[in-house]
Amino acid sequence: MTISPSLLEKLGPIVGDRGLLTGEDVAARSCDPFLHLPPGSPVIVRPASTEELSRVLALCHASGQRVVTHGGCTGVVGGAMAGPADIVISLERMNRVLEVDPIGMTMTVEAGVPVEVAQNAAAEHGLFYPIDLGSKGTATIGGTIATNAGGNRVIRWGMTRQNVSGLEAVLADGTVVSQLNRFLKNNTGYDLKQLFIGSEGTLGIVTKAVLKLVAAPTTQKVAFVSVPGFAAVLDLLVRARRMPQLSAFEAMWQDYYALVANHDPSRRPVSPDQPFYVLIEAMGYDEAEDDRVFTTFLEEAFEAGLIADAVSAQSAKQAADLWRVRESSEILVREMGPFVSFDISVDVRRADAFVEAVRAALKERFGAFRSVAFGHLGDSNLHIGVHIGADTREREHEIEACVYGTLRAFGGALTAEHGVGTAKRAFLPDFVTPGAFGTMRTIRQALDPVGLLNREVLFR
Ligand code: ZN
């Protein structure tokens, strides 16, 4: 199957010369943040408006043409991968911040706006868009909506789902579904945005969104601590949650921290001699009070024996340096690649037991292996990387089967924030009930009966 030349001829006049990329302009791009994986499709269509996208999809629908949607291509589960018979649709030319409403505390943006651009536009009005992730410079609002992105501050402000007030999307047949709701309260029929958020581009293509904003915090307290045991980590979490200012609780197992700290001396705030490390952040609005609360929290935790060693940031620069310890994916790629990455949720009380069980299962299955565990422990969300040798990529499915088998026994979730994409699709039926899976199929069939949108994503 190939793309019909007559279809391409009709698309050209809709999106114009700038809207159609072929050849080297396509091949030079990558669908993966760590590896150079070209999109696989011979053409990228770049509509500049909802109306153009609607016409493009209507044409594709009429000729049974499959499409794969691109945001910033920072996803790690292969959601942007396309084939030679697919057309890629990129929202990158729909990149305008349309309005910031400082009184209603919302902003309306086009889907191709990078997350960081939205954050900066909000900041100009003393406001804050709380979704924050390592790839914010490239990841787009549309992509983060399609994947219901989480990131570092979910413990305080929730996932993308909790931070979107309304949206506009285009269905597979070109129908524009516009529900750009700006109100906190609006019960006028189905709240369709929730259907599109986290649907990984299988139900429609998001074109615009109304985002919820909060007053920009004016204080930031960050501490990096080492912890002598997992029971102490949980106790620390309970105590940290009593601070209304708590905005992040990020845990690192020793395998992760030792790798980073030994590789880069500038990312070694404390000695790597304890089993656990936690980055704790609090953001508030009163410097003296926030400092008092945070300092008291650390002192009491220290007295209770929950903390072995601690470094508290004295400046914004030091705070950023402490965050760099947690966000060291480039070191993992360099020191541990190739690896298979996991993004799972598990009962936080059993998170360490789960990590131990995964290690035991990997050892039994593969003998020698390396793994690292870290993540948003306050959200019950762990990231795990596994390397079993030079053939790690070839045996990816075996490694996944091993980890997910353990995860099922612990009653965990297949993915916490990265999504299913194409990479984890084979395991989806193991983690949803037959009734839920059937309902997902029914919804997809209703909105995209021909199966044109991101066909290889989630399930077929
Ligand atoms: Zn994460």
Coordinates of C-alpha atoms and ligand atoms in Angstrom, one line a residue:
M1 CA 0.0 0.0 0.0
T2 CA 1.3 3.5 -0.9
I3 CA 0.0 7.0 -0.6
S4 CA -2.1 8.0 -3.7
P5 CA -0.3 10.7 -5.8
S6 CA -3.7 12.2 -6.5
L7 CA -4.4 12.6 -2.8
L8 CA -1.1 14.5 -2.4
E9 CA -2.0 16.7 -5.3
K10 CA -5.2 17.7 -3.6
L11 CA -3.6 18.2 -0.2
G12 CA -1.0 20.7 -1.6
P13 CA -3.5 23.5 -2.4
I14 CA -5.1 23.2 1.1
V15 CA -1.9 23.6 3.2
G16 CA 0.3 25.4 0.7
D17 CA 4.0 24.8 -0.1
R18 CA 5.1 25.3 3.5
G19 CA 2.6 22.8 4.6
L20 CA 3.9 19.8 2.8
L21 CA 7.3 18.3 3.6
T22 CA 8.9 15.4 1.7
G23 CA 12.4 13.8 1.1
E24 CA 15.2 15.0 3.3
D25 CA 12.9 17.4 5.3
V26 CA 11.1 14.3 6.5
A27 CA 14.1 11.9 6.8
A28 CA 16.1 14.4 9.0
R29 CA 13.5 14.2 11.7
S30 CA 13.3 11.8 14.5
C31 CA 10.3 10.1 16.3
D32 CA 12.3 9.3 19.4
P33 CA 14.0 11.6 21.9
F34 CA 17.0 9.3 22.4
L35 CA 17.6 7.5 19.1
H36 CA 17.5 8.9 15.5
L37 CA 14.4 7.1 14.2
P38 CA 13.0 8.8 11.1
P39 CA 9.2 9.0 10.9
G40 CA 8.9 6.2 8.3
S41 CA 6.4 8.2 6.3
P42 CA 7.3 9.8 3.0
V43 CA 5.3 13.0 3.7
I44 CA 4.5 15.4 6.6
V45 CA 1.4 17.6 6.2
R46 CA 1.5 20.7 8.3
P47 CA -1.9 22.5 8.5
A48 CA -1.8 26.1 9.7
S49 CA -5.4 26.1 11.0
T50 CA -8.2 24.0 12.3
E51 CA -10.1 24.6 9.0
E52 CA -7.1 23.3 7.0
L53 CA -6.8 20.2 9.2
S54 CA -10.5 19.6 8.8
R55 CA -10.2 19.6 5.0
V56 CA -7.1 17.5 5.1
L57 CA -8.8 14.8 7.2
A58 CA -12.0 14.9 5.2
L59 CA -9.9 14.1 2.1
C60 CA -8.0 11.4 3.9
H61 CA -11.2 9.9 5.1
A62 CA -12.7 9.9 1.6
S63 CA -9.7 7.9 0.3
G64 CA -9.1 5.6 3.3
Q65 CA -5.7 7.3 4.0
R66 CA -4.2 6.6 7.4
V67 CA -2.5 9.3 9.3
V68 CA -0.1 9.5 12.3
T69 CA -0.2 12.7 14.3
H70 CA 3.0 14.5 15.5
G71 CA 3.4 16.9 18.4
G72 CA 6.9 17.5 19.7
C73 CA 7.9 13.8 19.2
T74 CA 9.3 13.5 22.7
G75 CA 7.3 10.5 23.6
V76 CA 9.1 7.3 24.5
V77 CA 6.6 4.6 23.5
G78 CA 6.7 4.9 19.7
G79 CA 3.5 6.8 19.4
A80 CA 5.0 9.0 16.6
M81 CA 6.2 6.0 14.5
A82 CA 4.6 5.8 11.0
G83 CA 4.9 3.5 8.0
P84 CA 5.5 4.1 4.3
A85 CA 1.8 4.1 3.6
D86 CA 1.0 6.7 6.4
I87 CA 0.7 10.4 6.2
V88 CA 2.2 12.3 9.1
I89 CA 0.2 15.3 10.3
S90 CA 2.3 17.7 12.4
L91 CA 0.6 20.5 14.4
E92 CA 3.9 22.5 14.5
R93 CA 2.5 25.5 12.5
M94 CA -0.4 25.8 14.8
N95 CA 1.7 27.4 17.5
R96 CA 0.0 30.6 18.7
V97 CA -0.9 31.5 22.2
L98 CA -4.4 33.0 21.5
E99 CA -5.3 34.5 24.8
V100 CA -4.3 34.7 28.4
D101 CA -7.1 35.6 30.8
P102 CA -5.6 36.8 34.1
I103 CA -8.9 37.2 35.8
G104 CA -10.6 33.9 34.8
M105 CA -7.1 32.3 35.1
T106 CA -7.1 30.4 31.8
M107 CA -5.1 30.5 28.6
T108 CA -6.2 29.5 25.1
V109 CA -3.5 28.0 22.9
E110 CA -3.1 26.2 19.6
A111 CA -2.0 22.5 20.0
G112 CA 1.5 23.0 18.5
V113 CA 2.6 25.5 21.3
P114 CA 5.5 24.0 23.2
V115 CA 4.8 23.5 27.0
E116 CA 7.5 25.9 27.9
V117 CA 6.2 28.6 25.7
A118 CA 2.8 28.3 27.4
Q119 CA 4.5 28.4 30.8
N120 CA 6.3 31.6 29.8
A121 CA 3.2 33.3 28.4
A122 CA 1.4 32.5 31.7
A123 CA 4.4 33.8 33.7
E124 CA 4.1 37.2 32.0
H125 CA 0.8 37.6 33.8
G126 CA 2.0 36.3 37.2
L127 CA 0.4 33.0 36.4
F128 CA 1.6 29.4 36.3
Y129 CA 0.8 26.4 34.1
P130 CA 1.7 23.5 36.4
I131 CA 2.4 20.7 34.0
D132 CA 6.2 20.4 34.0
L133 CA 8.3 17.8 32.4
G134 CA 12.0 17.4 31.3
S135 CA 11.1 17.8 27.6
K136 CA 9.0 20.9 28.1
G137 CA 11.0 22.9 25.5
T138 CA 10.0 20.6 22.7
A139 CA 6.9 18.7 23.9
T140 CA 3.7 20.5 22.7
I141 CA 0.4 21.2 24.5
G142 CA -1.4 19.0 22.0
G143 CA 1.0 16.1 22.6
T144 CA 0.8 16.4 26.3
I145 CA -3.0 16.4 26.1
A146 CA -3.1 13.4 23.8
T147 CA -0.9 11.5 26.2
N148 CA -2.3 13.0 29.5
A149 CA 1.2 13.9 30.4
G150 CA 2.2 14.0 34.1
G151 CA 5.7 15.0 35.1
N152 CA 7.2 16.4 38.2
R153 CA 4.5 18.3 40.0
V154 CA 1.5 16.0 39.7
I155 CA 1.5 15.5 43.5
R156 CA 0.3 19.1 43.9
W157 CA -1.6 20.0 40.7
G158 CA -2.5 16.7 39.0
M159 CA -2.0 15.4 35.5
T160 CA -2.8 17.2 32.2
R161 CA -6.4 16.0 32.6
Q162 CA -6.8 18.1 35.7
N163 CA -5.3 21.2 34.0
V164 CA -7.4 21.4 30.8
S165 CA -10.7 23.3 30.9
G166 CA -11.8 22.8 27.3
L167 CA -10.5 21.8 23.9
E168 CA -11.1 21.6 20.2
A169 CA -10.4 18.5 18.1
V170 CA -10.9 17.3 14.6
L171 CA -12.4 13.8 14.1
A172 CA -11.2 11.3 11.5
D173 CA -13.8 12.4 9.0
G174 CA -13.0 16.1 9.4
T175 CA -15.7 17.0 11.8
V176 CA -14.6 19.8 14.1
V177 CA -15.6 19.2 17.8
S178 CA -15.2 22.5 19.6
Q179 CA -15.8 22.7 23.4
L180 CA -13.4 25.5 24.3
N181 CA -14.9 25.7 27.8
R182 CA -13.4 28.3 30.1
F183 CA -15.7 27.8 33.1
L184 CA -14.9 26.0 36.3
K185 CA -18.6 24.8 36.3
N186 CA -20.2 23.7 33.0
N187 CA -22.5 20.7 32.9
T188 CA -23.9 21.4 29.4
G189 CA -23.9 17.8 28.1
Y190 CA -21.0 15.4 27.8
D191 CA -17.6 16.8 28.8
L192 CA -15.9 15.5 25.6
K193 CA -12.4 16.8 26.4
Q194 CA -12.0 13.9 28.8
L195 CA -12.5 11.5 25.9
F196 CA -9.6 13.0 23.9
I197 CA -7.2 13.6 26.8
G198 CA -5.0 10.5 27.1
S199 CA -6.5 8.9 23.9
E200 CA -3.1 9.0 22.3
G201 CA -4.4 10.5 19.1
T202 CA -6.8 7.6 18.3
L203 CA -10.1 9.5 18.7
G204 CA -9.3 12.8 17.1
I205 CA -6.6 15.4 16.6
V206 CA -6.5 18.1 19.2
T207 CA -6.1 21.6 17.7
K208 CA -6.8 24.0 20.5
A209 CA -7.0 24.0 24.3
V210 CA -8.1 26.1 27.2
L211 CA -5.6 25.6 30.0
K212 CA -6.3 26.2 33.7
L213 CA -3.7 28.5 35.4
V214 CA -2.9 29.1 39.0
A215 CA -1.2 32.1 40.7
A216 CA 2.5 31.7 40.1
P217 CA 4.3 30.6 43.3
T218 CA 6.9 33.0 44.5
T219 CA 8.9 30.7 46.7
Q220 CA 10.7 27.4 46.0
K221 CA 12.3 25.3 48.6
V222 CA 14.3 22.2 47.4
A223 CA 16.1 19.6 49.5
F224 CA 18.0 16.5 48.4
V225 CA 18.2 13.9 51.2
S226 CA 19.5 10.4 51.6
V227 CA 17.3 7.9 53.5
P228 CA 18.4 4.8 55.4
G229 CA 15.4 2.5 54.5
F230 CA 12.2 2.3 52.6
A231 CA 10.0 2.5 55.7
A232 CA 11.7 5.9 56.4
V233 CA 10.9 7.0 52.8
L234 CA 7.2 6.3 53.3
D235 CA 7.3 8.1 56.7
L236 CA 9.0 11.0 55.0
L237 CA 6.3 11.1 52.3
V238 CA 3.5 11.1 54.9
R239 CA 5.2 14.0 56.7
A240 CA 5.9 15.9 53.5
R241 CA 2.3 15.7 52.5
R242 CA 1.3 17.7 55.6
M243 CA 3.0 20.7 54.0
P244 CA 0.3 22.4 51.7
Q245 CA 3.3 23.8 49.7
L246 CA 4.6 20.4 48.7
S247 CA 5.1 20.3 44.9
A248 CA 7.3 17.3 44.3
F249 CA 8.5 14.1 46.0
E250 CA 10.9 12.3 43.8
A251 CA 12.6 9.1 44.9
M252 CA 15.8 7.5 43.6
W253 CA 17.0 4.0 44.4
Q254 CA 20.7 3.6 45.1
D255 CA 21.3 2.0 41.7
Y256 CA 20.1 5.2 39.9
Y257 CA 21.7 7.7 42.2
A258 CA 25.1 5.9 42.3
L259 CA 25.2 5.8 38.5
V260 CA 24.5 9.5 38.2
A261 CA 26.6 10.7 41.2
N262 CA 29.6 8.6 40.1
H263 CA 29.4 9.8 36.5
D264 CA 29.0 13.5 37.2
P265 CA 30.6 15.0 40.3
S266 CA 28.3 18.1 39.9
R267 CA 25.3 15.8 40.5
R268 CA 26.5 14.4 43.8
P269 CA 24.9 16.5 46.5
V270 CA 25.2 13.8 49.2
S271 CA 27.3 10.7 49.5
P272 CA 25.9 7.7 47.6
D273 CA 26.1 5.4 50.6
Q274 CA 22.4 5.0 51.5
P275 CA 19.7 2.8 49.9
F276 CA 17.4 5.7 49.0
Y277 CA 17.5 9.4 47.9
V278 CA 14.6 11.8 47.8
L279 CA 14.2 15.2 46.2
I280 CA 11.5 17.2 48.0
E281 CA 10.2 20.5 46.7
A282 CA 7.8 23.0 48.2
M283 CA 6.4 26.0 46.3
G284 CA 4.4 28.8 48.0
Y285 CA 3.7 32.4 48.3
D286 CA 5.3 33.6 51.6
E287 CA 9.1 33.4 51.9
A288 CA 9.4 33.6 55.7
E289 CA 6.5 31.2 56.4
D290 CA 7.5 28.7 53.7
D291 CA 11.1 28.7 54.8
R292 CA 10.0 28.0 58.4
V293 CA 7.6 25.2 57.4
F294 CA 10.2 23.5 55.2
T295 CA 13.1 23.8 57.7
T296 CA 10.9 22.5 60.5
F297 CA 9.9 19.5 58.3
L298 CA 13.5 18.7 57.6
E299 CA 14.6 19.1 61.2
E300 CA 11.9 16.9 62.5
A301 CA 12.6 14.2 59.9
F302 CA 16.2 14.3 60.8
E303 CA 15.5 14.0 64.5
A304 CA 13.2 11.0 63.8
G305 CA 16.1 9.3 62.0
L306 CA 14.4 9.4 58.6
I307 CA 17.2 11.3 56.9
A308 CA 20.9 10.3 56.9
D309 CA 22.2 13.4 55.1
A310 CA 20.6 16.4 53.4
V311 CA 21.4 19.4 51.2
S312 CA 19.0 22.3 51.1
A313 CA 19.1 24.7 48.1
Q314 CA 20.1 28.2 49.1
S315 CA 19.5 29.7 45.6
A316 CA 17.5 29.1 42.5
K317 CA 20.7 27.9 40.8
Q318 CA 21.2 25.3 43.6
A319 CA 17.6 24.2 43.3
A320 CA 18.1 23.7 39.6
D321 CA 21.3 21.8 40.2
L322 CA 19.5 19.4 42.6
W323 CA 16.7 18.9 40.0
R324 CA 19.5 17.9 37.5
V325 CA 20.3 14.9 39.6
R326 CA 16.8 13.6 39.2
E327 CA 16.6 14.5 35.5
S328 CA 19.7 12.7 34.2
S329 CA 18.2 10.6 31.4
E330 CA 21.1 11.5 29.1
I331 CA 23.5 9.9 31.6
L332 CA 21.4 6.7 31.6
V333 CA 21.4 6.6 27.8
R334 CA 25.2 7.0 27.8
E335 CA 26.1 4.8 30.7
M336 CA 23.4 2.1 30.5
G337 CA 22.3 2.0 26.9
P338 CA 20.7 0.2 25.3
F339 CA 18.0 -0.2 27.9
V340 CA 14.3 -0.9 28.1
S341 CA 12.3 1.7 30.0
F342 CA 9.3 1.2 32.2
D343 CA 6.8 3.7 33.5
I344 CA 4.5 2.0 35.9
S345 CA 2.2 2.7 38.8
V346 CA 2.2 0.5 41.9
D347 CA 0.9 0.6 45.4
V348 CA 3.4 3.0 47.0
R349 CA 3.6 1.0 50.2
R350 CA 4.9 -2.0 48.1
A351 CA 7.0 0.0 45.7
D352 CA 10.3 -1.3 47.1
A353 CA 9.0 -4.8 47.4
F354 CA 8.1 -4.5 43.7
V355 CA 11.5 -3.3 42.7
E356 CA 13.1 -6.2 44.6
A357 CA 10.7 -8.7 42.9
V358 CA 11.6 -7.3 39.5
R359 CA 15.3 -7.7 40.2
A360 CA 14.8 -11.3 41.4
A361 CA 12.7 -12.1 38.3
L362 CA 15.3 -10.5 36.0
K363 CA 18.1 -12.4 37.7
E364 CA 16.3 -15.7 37.3
R365 CA 15.5 -15.1 33.7
F366 CA 18.7 -13.4 32.4
G367 CA 21.4 -13.9 34.9
A368 CA 23.5 -10.8 34.7
F369 CA 21.6 -7.5 34.2
R370 CA 21.7 -3.8 35.3
S371 CA 18.7 -1.8 36.4
V372 CA 17.8 1.6 37.8
A373 CA 14.7 2.6 39.7
F374 CA 13.5 6.2 40.3
G375 CA 10.5 8.3 39.8
H376 CA 7.5 10.2 41.1
L377 CA 7.1 8.2 44.3
G378 CA 4.5 10.6 45.7
D379 CA 2.3 9.7 42.7
S380 CA 2.9 5.9 43.0
N381 CA 4.8 6.2 39.7
L382 CA 8.2 4.5 39.1
H383 CA 10.5 4.7 36.1
I384 CA 12.7 1.6 35.7
G385 CA 15.5 1.0 33.2
V386 CA 16.7 -2.5 32.4
H387 CA 19.9 -3.5 30.5
I388 CA 20.8 -7.2 30.0
G389 CA 23.7 -6.8 27.5
A390 CA 24.3 -5.9 23.9
D391 CA 21.1 -7.8 22.9
T392 CA 18.8 -5.8 25.1
R393 CA 16.9 -4.3 22.2
E394 CA 16.5 -7.7 20.5
R395 CA 15.1 -9.2 23.7
E396 CA 13.0 -6.2 24.6
H397 CA 9.7 -8.2 24.6
E398 CA 11.2 -10.9 26.9
I399 CA 12.3 -8.2 29.4
E400 CA 8.9 -6.6 29.3
A401 CA 7.2 -9.9 29.8
C402 CA 9.4 -10.5 32.9
V403 CA 8.7 -7.0 34.4
Y404 CA 5.0 -6.9 33.5
G405 CA 4.5 -10.4 34.9
T406 CA 5.7 -9.2 38.2
L407 CA 3.7 -6.0 37.9
R408 CA 0.5 -7.9 37.4
A409 CA 1.1 -9.9 40.5
F410 CA 1.4 -6.6 42.4
G411 CA -1.8 -5.2 40.8
G412 CA 0.0 -2.3 39.2
A413 CA -0.7 -0.2 36.1
L414 CA 1.0 -0.8 32.8
T415 CA 1.7 2.9 32.3
A416 CA 1.5 5.9 34.6
E417 CA 2.2 8.8 32.3
H418 CA 4.1 7.8 29.1
G419 CA 1.1 6.0 27.6
V420 CA 0.9 2.7 25.7
G421 CA 1.9 3.9 22.2
T422 CA 3.0 1.1 19.9
A423 CA 5.7 -0.1 22.2
K424 CA 3.6 -1.4 25.1
R425 CA 0.5 -2.3 23.0
A426 CA 1.0 -6.1 23.3
F427 CA 0.5 -5.9 27.1
L428 CA -2.6 -3.7 27.2
P429 CA -5.1 -6.6 27.3
D430 CA -3.3 -8.0 30.4
F431 CA -4.0 -4.8 32.3
V432 CA -7.6 -3.9 31.5
T433 CA -10.7 -5.9 32.2
P434 CA -12.5 -7.4 29.1
G435 CA -15.4 -5.1 29.7
A436 CA -13.2 -2.0 29.8
F437 CA -11.2 -3.2 26.7
G438 CA -14.4 -3.8 24.7
T439 CA -15.7 -0.3 25.7
M440 CA -12.5 1.3 24.5
R441 CA -13.0 -0.5 21.1
T442 CA -16.6 0.7 20.9
I443 CA -15.6 4.3 21.5
R444 CA -12.8 4.2 19.0
Q445 CA -15.0 2.5 16.4
A446 CA -17.7 5.2 16.9
L447 CA -15.3 8.1 16.4
D448 CA -13.0 6.6 13.8
P449 CA -15.0 3.8 12.1
V450 CA -12.5 3.3 9.2
G451 CA -9.5 3.2 11.6
L452 CA -7.4 6.0 10.1
L453 CA -6.0 7.7 13.2
N454 CA -2.8 6.4 14.8
R455 CA -3.9 2.9 13.8
E456 CA -0.9 1.1 15.4
V457 CA -1.3 2.9 18.7
L458 CA -3.0 1.4 21.8
F459 CA -4.7 -1.5 20.1
R460 CA -5.8 -2.4 16.5
Ligands
ZN1 ZN 8.2 10.8 34.7

